[in-house]
Amino acid sequence: MTSAAVSAAQTEIADSAAAAQYVAETCLIDGPVRRVGLELEAHCHDPADPWRRPGWAEITAALEGLPALPGGSLVTVEPGGAVELSGPPADGVIAAIEAMHRDQAVLRAGFAAAGLGLVFLGADPLRPPRRINPGARYRAMERFFATSRSGEAGAAMMTSTASIQVNLDAGPQADWAARVRLAHALGPTLIAVAANSPMLRGEFTGWASTRQRVWGDMDSARCGPILGASGDDPGTDWARYALKAPVMLVRNPEASECAAVTRWVPFADWADGRALLGGRRPTIDDLEYHLTTLFPPVRPRQWLEIRYLDSVPEPLWSAVVFTLVALLDDPVAADLAAEAVEPVATAWDTAARAGLRDRRLHEAANRCVALAAERAPAELTGAMRRLVAAVEQGRCAGDDFADLVVERGIAATVSEAARWPRGGP
C-alpha cells in the first residue's frame, strides 16, 4: 500500500453518511463471472482420545511440519482449534475443487503424521466450547460475546462450528441485485442439503444443522441476512446493515491489540461522534475492520462470500460446492433455481431444524441438485450421483453421521472420522 493510501485509510471519517457512501461504493466490483475461491474448515481431534481438544502448541507444530501446499491454500486456525484451508481464486469451480482436493490431502496427511485428525462436521459433536487460539482478535471477541446477549451462542460459534465458504465474483453491476437475491434465496435449500451437524456437546440437538441454529441464535444485527425490503441495491443494503450493527472490537493503531466494546454502539453512532471508542472517531481502517466482524450468510467483500454451508466430508463437499456455483453462475440454471426455491427463500430456521424432512425444502432441493447434475463434468459424475440419490431419499449430509453414532457410539464415530486416509463418515 502506498503512503498516500495508508494516509487515506487512517483519515477520520466525517460522519455516518460518508461511511455509508464508502461501504456502498466499495462492497462489490464490476466484472465478469469467472473466479471461484473455496474455504474449508474442519475440527481438529485426537483419534486416540476424541474427547480431548488438542492444544495450540500441538496444532501449530503440525502446521509447521507441512510441506508447501500444491494448490496454494493458506492454512489458519480458528479460535477453538478448527483448521481452515483458504484457497486462492481459481478460474472456475472445477479448478477450485481440484486444487482444494490436493491441498486437503496434504493437510490431512500432515496432521495424521502428527497424531491428529480432521473431522468435517458443521458442529463439534463432543467437546464443550473452549478457545485455544491466543490471538488478540479472538481474546477480544471472546470478551465481547461474554458480555453480550449472545454469550453462549457466541462461544459456540467461535469454537464449535465449521463451514464451507464459497467466494464468487460479484459479476456485472447490472446483475448485482438479482445475483445477491438468488444467493440469499438459495440459502435455506442449500442449508438443508448440506446440513451436517446433528450434535453438540455430546448430545443430539434435534436440529439438522446445529451450526445454523447457533448462528441463528446470534444477534441478527451482526449475523442476519443483509437484504433490504426490495433487495434492489445490494450496496445500500450492506451500508445500512453495517452502520446499524454494533461495533465489536476497536484496534489500537499503536499496537497489535484490540479491545472489546462491551456496550451497544452502532457504527453510525461512532462515525457521527455520539460515542467515542478508544477516545477517538473512526477511520476508514476502523470501518474496514468493523466489516470483518459482521457475519451475514451472504457477505459482499468486493466479491460474494457465501457462508451458510456446513462443513461436509469428501466426496460430498465437491458436489455441494458445484451445485451452489452452477446455480449462481449458469444463467439458465440461475433462472430455474430462482423459481424452484422461491417458496422457501426465507425458510432459514426451518431448513436448520428440519432439513430435507420439510416437504417444500425437499422439493426445492431435488430440483436444484438435478439442475446441477445436468451440468456436471465427467470428473464430478460420481459425487453428483451420490448427492442426487441422497436428496431424493430426503437424507441430509449429517444423517450418515447420526446413523453411525447410533450404531457405534459417538466417540468411536468421531475417532474413525479423524483417521486418515479412511476418515469421514
XYZ file of C-alpha atoms in Angstrom:
425
model
C 0.000 0.000 0.000
C 1.373 3.433 -0.941
C 1.926 6.127 1.663
C -0.998 8.072 0.197
C -3.275 5.027 0.532
C -2.121 4.463 4.110
C -2.820 8.092 4.940
C -6.300 7.898 3.402
C -7.116 4.716 5.317
C -6.112 6.405 8.562
C -8.102 9.565 7.889
C -11.012 10.182 10.234
C -14.446 9.522 8.736
C -16.521 12.718 8.505
C -19.843 11.188 9.529
C -22.161 8.215 9.045
C -23.240 9.415 5.601
C -19.623 9.351 4.430
C -19.183 5.885 5.946
C -22.313 4.626 4.188
C -21.153 6.024 0.869
C -17.764 4.333 1.246
C -19.320 0.942 2.042
C -21.855 1.142 -0.785
C -19.254 2.160 -3.372
C -16.584 -0.399 -2.458
C -18.523 -3.522 -1.476
C -18.698 -5.105 -4.956
C -16.511 -4.993 -8.064
C -17.993 -4.861 -11.554
C -16.638 -7.581 -13.824
C -17.284 -10.967 -15.416
C -18.385 -14.075 -13.545
C -15.336 -16.315 -13.630
C -13.377 -16.908 -10.437
C -14.214 -19.255 -7.561
C -12.486 -19.418 -4.187
C -13.100 -22.069 -1.542
C -12.538 -22.116 2.214
C -12.975 -25.398 4.111
C -12.931 -25.791 7.886
C -12.550 -28.987 9.905
C -12.455 -29.742 13.631
C -9.112 -30.982 14.935
C -9.382 -34.175 17.025
C -7.058 -36.691 18.582
C -8.196 -40.037 17.088
C -6.938 -41.835 20.206
C -8.946 -39.564 22.521
C -11.650 -37.724 20.560
C -12.987 -36.002 23.702
C -9.677 -34.154 24.097
C -9.178 -30.785 22.436
C -5.616 -30.589 21.044
C -3.761 -27.534 22.295
C -2.338 -24.585 20.438
C 1.239 -25.912 20.576
C 0.194 -29.295 19.117
C -1.697 -27.770 16.231
C 0.950 -25.198 15.361
C 3.615 -27.929 15.464
C 1.570 -29.948 12.957
C 1.275 -26.903 10.720
C 4.992 -26.188 10.902
C 5.691 -29.708 9.637
C 3.591 -29.277 6.494
C 5.216 -29.074 3.078
C 4.144 -26.378 0.632
C 0.538 -26.924 -0.404
C 0.316 -27.605 -4.147
C -2.922 -25.664 -4.637
C -1.654 -22.564 -2.877
C -4.108 -22.569 0.036
C -3.407 -20.665 3.220
C -3.833 -22.580 6.473
C -5.216 -20.816 9.542
C -6.521 -21.942 12.912
C -9.909 -20.877 14.225
C -10.435 -19.885 17.875
C -11.336 -23.390 19.046
C -8.645 -25.166 17.044
C -10.592 -25.861 13.856
C -8.265 -25.754 10.856
C -9.167 -23.788 7.749
C -7.859 -24.115 4.207
C -8.382 -20.926 2.188
C -7.759 -21.470 -1.497
C -6.769 -18.703 -3.918
C -9.263 -17.641 -6.590
C -9.343 -20.161 -9.440
C -10.672 -19.943 -12.967
C -13.912 -21.790 -12.457
C -15.346 -24.202 -9.938
C -13.634 -27.364 -11.226
C -10.177 -25.825 -10.927
C -11.026 -24.602 -7.426
C -12.273 -28.042 -6.355
C -9.257 -29.869 -7.790
C -6.807 -27.505 -6.084
C -8.605 -27.875 -2.768
C -8.565 -31.667 -3.084
C -4.782 -31.616 -3.446
C -4.258 -29.281 -0.523
C -6.713 -31.169 1.668
C -4.857 -34.428 1.082
C -1.524 -32.864 2.070
C -3.073 -31.246 5.148
C -4.712 -34.455 6.370
C -1.554 -36.471 5.806
C 0.476 -33.926 7.752
C -1.927 -33.961 10.678
C -2.031 -37.760 10.648
C 1.768 -37.801 10.898
C 1.419 -35.586 13.993
C -1.107 -37.988 15.546
C -4.063 -35.686 14.882
C -7.076 -35.823 12.600
C -9.565 -33.514 10.892
C -13.306 -34.066 11.138
C -15.600 -32.432 8.598
C -18.802 -31.644 10.504
C -20.727 -28.406 10.855
C -20.528 -28.525 14.652
C -18.169 -30.179 17.110
C -20.277 -33.122 18.332
C -18.319 -33.830 21.501
C -16.462 -31.071 23.280
C -17.701 -28.007 25.146
C -16.687 -24.626 23.697
C -13.157 -23.521 24.557
C -10.814 -21.073 22.879
C -7.221 -22.206 22.293
C -6.074 -19.620 19.725
C -4.275 -16.908 21.740
C -4.682 -14.203 19.078
C -5.633 -10.702 20.267
C -8.674 -10.569 17.985
C -10.085 -13.774 19.410
C -9.392 -12.803 23.015
C -11.308 -9.574 22.499
C -14.080 -11.318 20.586
C -14.490 -13.812 23.414
C -14.854 -10.958 25.897
C -17.367 -9.201 23.635
C -19.606 -12.254 23.494
C -19.217 -12.969 27.209
C -20.656 -9.536 27.993
C -23.359 -9.581 25.307
C -26.794 -11.105 24.910
C -25.243 -13.722 22.606
C -22.767 -15.144 25.099
C -23.498 -18.867 24.791
C -24.135 -18.760 21.059
C -21.035 -16.607 20.545
C -18.812 -19.069 22.360
C -20.220 -21.972 20.324
C -19.891 -20.047 17.078
C -16.244 -19.220 17.747
C -15.057 -22.619 18.930
C -17.576 -25.303 17.916
C -18.694 -24.612 14.333
C -17.117 -25.281 10.936
C -18.280 -24.423 7.450
C -17.567 -24.339 3.747
C -17.312 -20.838 2.333
C -17.696 -20.256 -1.397
C -16.349 -16.992 -2.819
C -17.661 -15.828 -6.196
C -17.160 -12.819 -8.435
C -19.882 -10.212 -7.997
C -20.414 -10.189 -11.763
C -21.621 -7.341 -13.970
C -23.079 -4.452 -11.989
C -26.390 -4.631 -13.837
C -26.903 -8.131 -12.436
C -25.832 -7.485 -8.834
C -29.305 -7.193 -7.357
C -30.605 -10.412 -8.908
C -27.384 -12.273 -8.099
C -27.378 -11.247 -4.447
C -31.100 -12.023 -4.105
C -30.542 -15.502 -5.551
C -27.529 -16.130 -3.298
C -29.837 -15.456 -0.335
C -32.819 -17.338 -1.757
C -30.732 -20.483 -2.277
C -29.630 -20.381 1.371
C -32.365 -22.415 3.057
C -32.372 -25.104 0.374
C -28.587 -25.499 0.375
C -28.508 -25.425 4.185
C -30.919 -28.375 4.145
C -28.865 -30.271 1.555
C -25.569 -29.749 3.401
C -26.914 -29.987 6.966
C -24.201 -31.930 8.768
C -24.320 -31.012 12.441
C -26.930 -33.033 14.345
C -24.960 -32.993 17.619
C -23.342 -30.562 20.044
C -21.617 -31.208 23.375
C -22.166 -34.959 23.124
C -25.919 -34.850 22.513
C -28.309 -34.864 19.600
C -29.881 -31.416 19.376
C -32.925 -32.243 17.257
C -31.653 -29.891 14.530
C -30.328 -30.993 11.157
C -27.875 -28.064 11.131
C -26.934 -27.156 14.671
C -24.299 -24.868 13.194
C -27.034 -22.808 11.544
C -29.043 -22.857 14.771
C -26.053 -21.432 16.626
C -25.668 -18.668 14.060
C -29.402 -18.025 14.221
C -29.140 -17.531 17.989
C -26.624 -14.738 17.436
C -27.574 -11.098 17.234
C -29.407 -10.607 13.917
C -27.802 -7.160 13.557
C -24.492 -8.972 13.062
C -25.450 -12.362 11.630
C -28.813 -11.951 9.898
C -29.339 -11.605 6.122
C -28.459 -8.180 4.702
C -31.270 -7.828 2.156
C -33.472 -4.772 2.443
C -37.180 -4.683 1.646
C -36.673 -4.745 -2.125
C -33.159 -6.122 -2.455
C -32.693 -3.863 -5.497
C -29.490 -2.186 -4.275
C -27.046 -4.539 -2.505
C -24.583 -1.737 -1.802
C -27.147 0.375 0.019
C -28.441 -2.674 1.888
C -24.924 -3.561 3.052
C -24.155 0.010 4.071
C -27.358 0.251 6.101
C -26.650 -3.102 7.755
C -23.033 -2.217 8.566
C -23.832 1.159 10.106
C -26.647 -0.210 12.284
C -24.521 -3.114 13.531
C -22.835 -2.609 16.905
C -19.074 -2.230 16.998
C -17.455 -5.381 18.370
C -13.746 -4.526 18.510
C -11.566 -1.431 18.360
C -7.936 -1.807 17.394
C -5.168 0.210 18.960
C -3.335 1.769 15.989
C -0.118 1.906 18.004
C -0.082 -1.783 18.986
C -1.170 -5.177 17.755
C -4.025 -5.257 20.221
C -7.749 -4.722 20.090
C -10.348 -4.074 22.758
C -13.866 -5.454 23.047
C -16.701 -2.927 23.040
C -18.906 -4.049 25.904
C -21.806 -1.658 25.311
C -24.128 -1.319 22.339
C -22.599 1.246 19.963
C -23.821 1.144 16.350
C -21.060 2.137 13.951
C -23.182 5.101 12.863
C -23.025 6.497 16.406
C -19.243 6.236 16.422
C -18.965 7.864 12.994
C -21.283 10.736 13.992
C -19.482 11.371 17.269
C -22.373 10.338 19.509
C -19.986 7.823 21.069
C -16.201 7.830 21.145
C -14.419 4.482 21.158
C -10.763 4.331 22.068
C -11.086 8.035 22.781
C -11.438 8.942 19.099
C -13.608 8.980 15.984
C -13.290 6.089 13.471
C -11.085 5.922 10.387
C -11.535 4.012 7.124
C -9.309 1.328 8.655
C -11.745 1.065 11.570
C -14.674 0.767 9.182
C -12.953 -1.939 7.155
C -12.173 -3.845 10.348
C -15.765 -3.466 11.539
C -16.930 -5.123 8.312
C -14.806 -8.192 9.138
C -16.764 -8.615 12.392
C -20.117 -8.879 10.597
C -21.179 -12.394 9.659
C -24.286 -12.410 7.432
C -24.965 -15.565 5.397
C -24.012 -13.691 2.211
C -21.337 -11.037 2.702
C -20.216 -8.600 -0.028
C -16.444 -8.127 0.269
C -15.837 -6.887 -3.306
C -16.812 -10.442 -4.241
C -19.646 -12.503 -2.705
C -18.873 -14.703 0.280
C -21.440 -17.494 0.630
C -21.206 -18.501 4.284
C -24.167 -20.770 5.067
C -22.914 -24.295 4.284
C -21.981 -26.817 6.976
C -18.590 -28.447 6.647
C -19.092 -31.855 4.999
C -16.684 -34.682 4.086
C -15.472 -35.639 0.650
C -16.865 -36.543 -1.855
C -19.988 -34.705 -0.763
C -18.413 -31.275 -0.379
C -17.321 -31.102 -4.006
C -20.872 -31.922 -5.164
C -22.416 -29.354 -2.820
C -19.940 -26.683 -3.927
C -20.527 -27.454 -7.592
C -24.291 -27.276 -7.092
C -24.140 -23.851 -5.462
C -21.783 -22.402 -8.071
C -23.709 -23.862 -11.006
C -26.983 -22.418 -9.738
C -25.461 -18.964 -9.354
C -23.078 -18.757 -12.318
C -25.011 -20.521 -15.086
C -27.654 -18.026 -16.311
C -30.189 -20.659 -17.348
C -29.765 -22.667 -14.153
C -29.993 -19.461 -12.103
C -33.392 -18.581 -13.534
C -34.723 -22.096 -12.984
C -33.257 -22.281 -9.473
C -34.796 -18.934 -8.518
C -38.198 -20.334 -9.441
C -37.560 -23.611 -7.616
C -36.536 -22.039 -4.297
C -38.985 -19.122 -4.270
C -41.451 -20.885 -1.877
C -38.673 -21.486 0.705
C -36.446 -18.466 0.077
C -36.753 -17.219 3.668
C -37.138 -20.564 5.496
C -33.778 -20.320 7.274
C -34.902 -21.719 10.635
C -36.989 -24.488 9.074
C -34.015 -25.575 6.975
C -31.741 -25.689 10.006
C -34.229 -27.558 12.145
C -35.866 -29.995 9.732
C -33.507 -30.129 6.783
C -34.906 -32.200 3.935
C -37.678 -33.581 6.158
C -39.577 -30.432 5.253
C -41.648 -31.184 2.149
C -41.135 -27.844 0.415
C -37.402 -27.822 1.032
C -37.192 -31.418 -0.221
C -38.949 -30.444 -3.435
C -36.719 -27.416 -3.980
C -33.578 -29.419 -3.226
C -34.486 -32.141 -5.712
C -34.974 -29.584 -8.458
C -31.749 -27.760 -7.620
C -29.431 -30.758 -7.472
C -30.972 -32.126 -10.673
C -30.183 -28.825 -12.412
C -26.604 -29.011 -11.196
C -26.208 -32.695 -12.102
C -27.204 -31.927 -15.693
C -24.270 -29.507 -15.869
C -21.655 -31.540 -14.020
C -18.470 -32.540 -15.878
C -17.348 -36.145 -16.037
C -14.958 -35.837 -13.091
C -17.863 -34.987 -10.775
C -20.339 -37.549 -12.075
C -19.886 -39.940 -9.150
C -20.109 -37.254 -6.483
C -23.185 -35.695 -8.058
C -24.912 -39.073 -8.360
C -24.383 -39.647 -4.642
C -25.757 -36.208 -3.816
C -28.786 -36.622 -6.086
C -29.549 -40.045 -4.583
C -29.261 -38.740 -1.032
C -31.520 -35.761 -1.718
C -34.102 -37.949 -3.465
C -34.208 -40.079 -0.287
C -34.569 -36.951 1.849
C -31.229 -37.518 3.572
C -29.086 -34.595 4.700
C -25.334 -34.887 4.957
C -25.479 -35.450 8.723
C -27.856 -38.406 8.571
C -24.998 -40.828 7.795
C -23.037 -39.484 10.760
C -26.074 -39.789 13.042
C -26.669 -43.392 11.943
C -23.066 -44.284 12.741
C -23.314 -42.668 16.178
C -26.386 -44.745 16.991
C -24.661 -47.897 15.743
C -21.126 -47.438 17.136
C -21.282 -44.663 19.715
C -20.149 -41.092 19.359
C -16.515 -41.472 20.451
C -15.839 -44.336 18.029
C -17.546 -42.493 15.175
C -15.572 -39.286 15.697
C -12.339 -41.230 16.137
C -12.866 -43.065 12.849
C -13.744 -39.812 11.046
C -10.488 -38.304 12.307
C -8.311 -41.092 10.895
C -6.627 -40.512 7.538
C -6.930 -41.793 4.836
C -10.060 -43.664 5.879
C -11.579 -40.761 7.763
C -15.073 -39.488 7.048
C -18.431 -40.990 7.892
